[in-house]
Amino acid sequence: LLPRRGTLAHHRAGRSDAAGSRAPERHQARAVHSRHQTAPRAMGFIASATRHPAVAPGDFGKSPLKRRAEAIEKAKEDAKVVEAMMAKYDTNKSGKLEQEQLAVMLKDLNNGAEPTQDEVNWVFHKADTCTGKRNYGVDPGEVGYAIRIWKGYLDNKEYLEGMFDKYDTEKAGFLSKEQLKVLLTDLCDPDTAPPDEKEVNHILYEADRKDGELDGNIKKTELMYAISLWYTMVKHRKPAKKPSTSVCAIM
């Protein structure tokens, strides 16, 4: 017999049936949530490496405990490298690398090739401010960052020099705002609109201040960031509004 409507047994039966009907939905939602919780966050791991631990592409099949153990070992190895670098280049034992000492380190990391003053200034400022605190020196905690950005710059230097020389038509050693706009426009795909005045001004300002100086131009060391920022801005552009195609009929 079915329980009479309005009785406690009826309400209990109703809750039981509802819970049973919702059980698959709960299990499915829990499974989806679990996948989101455990999915490795590989996207953007290079850009956020100094702030958040991330999963490298080769670590997808590893357990969290193994990844953590390997991360700890790598941190220990990095600490040894930093300790060795400080012992070698901090010649006055000040606890930080000054510009001249940093220049020697950059030279050694580039197979003995002397860095330009612009390159030294750029790495020095970027490393000195990477933790949000500036003390006009590269601390032990900033040495690893200085090494990474210098190696990244060297990996792209041939391309950057080619682009820079092409658009520095007056051979002034920097790109003006107009030359930067032409360069960014030439990087656009056929379906991509060229940068407008606001976008050019934003890229110019953000890239120009990366070496701690605002001179209104783009140096060779600032070009890599300018190009990277432009590609990022294009990727996150809002689609243009399509003109209305509605037609008013006059009766």
Coordinates of C-alpha atoms in Angstrom, one line a residue:
L1 CA 0.0 0.0 0.0
L2 CA 1.2 3.5 -0.7
P3 CA 1.5 5.9 2.2
R4 CA -1.4 8.4 2.5
R5 CA -0.6 12.0 1.3
G6 CA 0.3 14.3 4.1
T7 CA 1.6 11.6 6.4
L8 CA 5.2 11.5 7.7
A9 CA 5.7 8.2 5.8
H10 CA 4.6 10.0 2.6
H11 CA 7.1 12.8 3.1
R12 CA 9.9 10.4 3.9
A13 CA 9.1 8.4 0.8
G14 CA 9.1 11.6 -1.3
R15 CA 12.5 12.7 0.0
S16 CA 13.9 9.2 -0.7
D17 CA 12.6 9.1 -4.2
A18 CA 13.9 12.6 -4.9
A19 CA 17.3 11.8 -3.5
G20 CA 17.4 8.7 -5.5
S21 CA 16.6 10.5 -8.7
R22 CA 19.2 13.2 -8.0
A23 CA 21.9 10.7 -7.0
P24 CA 23.3 10.3 -10.6
E25 CA 23.4 14.1 -10.9
R26 CA 25.3 14.5 -7.7
H27 CA 27.8 11.8 -8.6
Q28 CA 28.3 13.4 -12.1
A29 CA 28.8 16.8 -10.6
R30 CA 31.2 15.4 -8.0
A31 CA 33.2 13.7 -10.7
V32 CA 33.3 16.9 -12.8
H33 CA 34.4 18.9 -9.7
S34 CA 37.0 16.3 -8.9
R35 CA 38.5 16.4 -12.4
H36 CA 38.7 20.2 -12.2
Q37 CA 40.4 20.0 -8.8
T38 CA 43.1 17.5 -10.0
A39 CA 43.6 18.7 -13.5
P40 CA 47.1 20.0 -13.9
R41 CA 47.3 23.8 -14.6
A42 CA 49.9 23.8 -17.4
M43 CA 48.7 26.9 -19.3
G44 CA 50.8 29.9 -18.4
F45 CA 53.2 28.0 -16.1
I46 CA 56.2 29.9 -17.5
A47 CA 54.7 33.3 -16.9
S48 CA 53.6 32.5 -13.3
A49 CA 56.5 30.4 -12.3
T50 CA 57.8 33.0 -9.8
R51 CA 54.4 33.2 -8.1
H52 CA 52.7 29.8 -8.2
P53 CA 53.9 26.2 -8.5
A54 CA 52.8 24.7 -11.8
V55 CA 52.9 21.4 -13.7
A56 CA 55.5 21.1 -16.4
P57 CA 54.4 19.4 -19.7
G58 CA 56.4 16.2 -18.9
D59 CA 54.8 15.9 -15.4
F60 CA 51.2 15.1 -16.4
G61 CA 51.4 11.4 -15.7
K62 CA 53.2 11.8 -12.3
S63 CA 51.5 11.6 -9.0
P64 CA 51.2 14.8 -6.9
L65 CA 53.6 13.4 -4.3
K66 CA 56.3 12.6 -6.9
R67 CA 55.9 16.0 -8.5
R68 CA 56.3 17.6 -5.1
A69 CA 59.4 15.6 -4.4
E70 CA 61.0 16.5 -7.7
A71 CA 60.1 20.2 -7.2
I72 CA 61.8 20.1 -3.8
E73 CA 64.9 18.5 -5.4
K74 CA 65.0 21.1 -8.2
A75 CA 64.6 23.9 -5.6
K76 CA 67.6 22.5 -3.8
E77 CA 69.6 22.4 -7.0
D78 CA 68.6 25.9 -7.9
A79 CA 69.6 27.1 -4.5
K80 CA 73.1 25.5 -5.0
V81 CA 73.4 27.3 -8.3
V82 CA 72.4 30.7 -6.7
E83 CA 74.9 30.1 -3.9
A84 CA 77.7 29.4 -6.3
M85 CA 76.8 32.5 -8.4
M86 CA 76.8 34.7 -5.3
A87 CA 80.1 33.3 -4.1
K88 CA 81.7 33.9 -7.5
Y89 CA 80.3 37.3 -8.5
D90 CA 79.5 39.0 -5.2
T91 CA 83.2 40.0 -4.9
N92 CA 82.7 42.6 -2.1
K93 CA 80.4 40.2 -0.1
S94 CA 77.6 42.8 0.1
G95 CA 75.0 40.1 -0.1
K96 CA 73.7 41.3 -3.5
L97 CA 75.0 41.8 -7.0
E98 CA 75.7 45.3 -8.2
Q99 CA 75.4 46.3 -11.9
E100 CA 79.1 45.8 -12.6
Q101 CA 79.0 42.3 -10.9
L102 CA 75.8 41.4 -12.8
A103 CA 77.5 42.4 -16.1
V104 CA 80.3 40.0 -15.5
M105 CA 77.8 37.2 -14.7
L106 CA 75.8 38.0 -17.9
K107 CA 79.0 37.9 -19.9
D108 CA 80.0 34.5 -18.6
L109 CA 76.5 33.2 -19.4
N110 CA 76.9 34.4 -22.9
N111 CA 80.1 32.6 -23.7
G112 CA 82.3 35.6 -22.9
A113 CA 80.4 38.1 -25.1
E114 CA 80.1 41.5 -23.5
P115 CA 76.5 42.6 -22.8
T116 CA 75.5 46.1 -23.9
Q117 CA 74.8 48.6 -21.2
D118 CA 71.1 48.6 -22.2
E119 CA 71.1 44.8 -21.7
V120 CA 72.7 45.1 -18.3
N121 CA 70.3 47.9 -17.2
W122 CA 67.3 45.9 -18.4
V123 CA 68.2 42.7 -16.6
F124 CA 69.3 44.6 -13.5
H125 CA 66.0 46.5 -13.2
K126 CA 63.8 43.5 -14.0
A127 CA 65.5 41.3 -11.4
D128 CA 65.8 44.0 -8.8
T129 CA 62.0 44.6 -8.9
C130 CA 60.7 41.1 -9.5
T131 CA 59.8 40.6 -5.9
G132 CA 58.1 44.0 -5.6
K133 CA 60.9 45.4 -3.4
R134 CA 63.7 47.4 -4.9
N135 CA 67.1 47.8 -3.1
Y136 CA 69.2 48.6 -6.2
G137 CA 70.9 45.3 -6.2
V138 CA 70.2 41.7 -7.3
D139 CA 69.6 39.6 -4.1
P140 CA 70.1 35.9 -3.9
G141 CA 66.4 35.4 -4.3
E142 CA 66.5 37.4 -7.6
V143 CA 69.5 35.8 -9.2
G144 CA 67.6 32.9 -10.6
Y145 CA 65.1 35.2 -12.2
A146 CA 67.9 37.3 -13.7
I147 CA 69.4 34.1 -15.2
R148 CA 66.1 33.0 -16.7
I149 CA 65.2 36.3 -18.4
W150 CA 68.8 36.7 -19.7
K151 CA 68.7 33.2 -21.3
G152 CA 65.3 33.8 -22.7
Y153 CA 66.5 37.0 -24.2
L154 CA 69.6 35.3 -25.7
D155 CA 67.4 32.6 -27.2
N156 CA 65.4 35.2 -29.1
K157 CA 68.2 37.8 -29.7
E158 CA 68.8 36.9 -33.4
Y159 CA 65.1 37.3 -34.2
L160 CA 64.8 40.5 -32.2
E161 CA 67.9 42.1 -33.8
G162 CA 66.5 41.3 -37.3
M163 CA 63.2 42.9 -36.5
F164 CA 64.8 45.9 -34.7
D165 CA 67.2 46.6 -37.6
K166 CA 64.4 46.4 -40.1
Y167 CA 62.2 49.0 -38.5
D168 CA 64.9 51.2 -37.0
T169 CA 65.1 52.9 -40.4
E170 CA 67.1 55.9 -39.1
K171 CA 69.6 53.7 -37.2
A172 CA 69.0 55.7 -34.1
G173 CA 69.3 52.7 -31.8
F174 CA 65.6 52.8 -30.8
L175 CA 62.2 52.6 -32.3
S176 CA 59.9 55.6 -32.2
K177 CA 56.2 55.3 -31.6
E178 CA 55.5 55.5 -35.3
Q179 CA 58.1 52.8 -36.1
L180 CA 56.6 50.6 -33.4
K181 CA 53.1 51.0 -34.8
V182 CA 54.4 49.9 -38.3
L183 CA 56.1 46.8 -36.8
L184 CA 53.0 45.8 -34.8
T185 CA 50.8 46.3 -37.9
D186 CA 53.1 44.0 -40.0
L187 CA 52.8 41.3 -37.3
C188 CA 49.0 41.2 -37.8
D189 CA 47.3 38.4 -39.7
P190 CA 45.1 39.4 -42.6
D191 CA 42.0 39.1 -40.4
T192 CA 43.5 41.1 -37.6
A193 CA 42.9 44.8 -37.3
P194 CA 46.0 46.9 -36.9
P195 CA 46.7 48.5 -33.5
D196 CA 44.8 51.7 -32.8
E197 CA 46.3 54.7 -31.1
K198 CA 45.3 53.6 -27.6
E199 CA 46.9 50.2 -28.0
V200 CA 50.1 51.6 -29.4
N201 CA 50.4 54.0 -26.5
H202 CA 49.7 51.2 -23.9
I203 CA 52.4 48.9 -25.5
L204 CA 54.9 51.7 -25.7
Y205 CA 54.4 52.7 -22.1
E206 CA 54.5 49.2 -20.7
A207 CA 57.5 48.1 -22.7
D208 CA 59.4 51.3 -22.3
R209 CA 59.4 51.2 -18.5
K210 CA 60.8 47.6 -18.3
D211 CA 64.4 49.0 -17.8
G212 CA 63.4 51.6 -15.3
E213 CA 63.6 54.4 -17.7
L214 CA 60.7 56.2 -19.6
D215 CA 62.2 57.8 -22.6
G216 CA 59.3 57.4 -25.0
N217 CA 61.1 54.9 -27.3
I218 CA 61.6 51.2 -27.6
K219 CA 65.1 49.8 -27.1
K220 CA 66.2 46.4 -28.4
T221 CA 65.8 44.8 -24.9
E222 CA 62.3 46.1 -24.7
L223 CA 61.1 44.9 -28.1
M224 CA 60.6 41.3 -26.9
Y225 CA 58.0 42.4 -24.3
A226 CA 56.4 44.8 -26.7
I227 CA 55.8 42.0 -29.3
S228 CA 54.6 39.6 -26.6
L229 CA 52.2 42.2 -25.2
W230 CA 50.8 42.9 -28.6
Y231 CA 50.0 39.2 -29.3
T232 CA 48.4 39.0 -25.8
M233 CA 46.2 42.0 -26.5
V234 CA 45.1 40.6 -29.9
K235 CA 44.2 37.3 -28.3
H236 CA 42.0 39.1 -25.7
R237 CA 40.4 41.6 -28.0
K238 CA 36.7 41.9 -27.8
P239 CA 35.0 41.0 -31.1
A240 CA 33.9 44.1 -33.0
K241 CA 30.2 44.7 -33.0
K242 CA 28.5 43.9 -36.2
P243 CA 26.4 46.6 -37.8
S244 CA 22.7 46.0 -37.4
T245 CA 21.0 44.4 -40.4
S246 CA 17.5 45.0 -39.3
V247 CA 15.3 46.8 -41.9
C248 CA 12.3 48.9 -41.1
A249 CA 9.4 48.4 -43.5
I250 CA 7.2 51.3 -44.3
M251 CA 3.7 50.3 -44.9

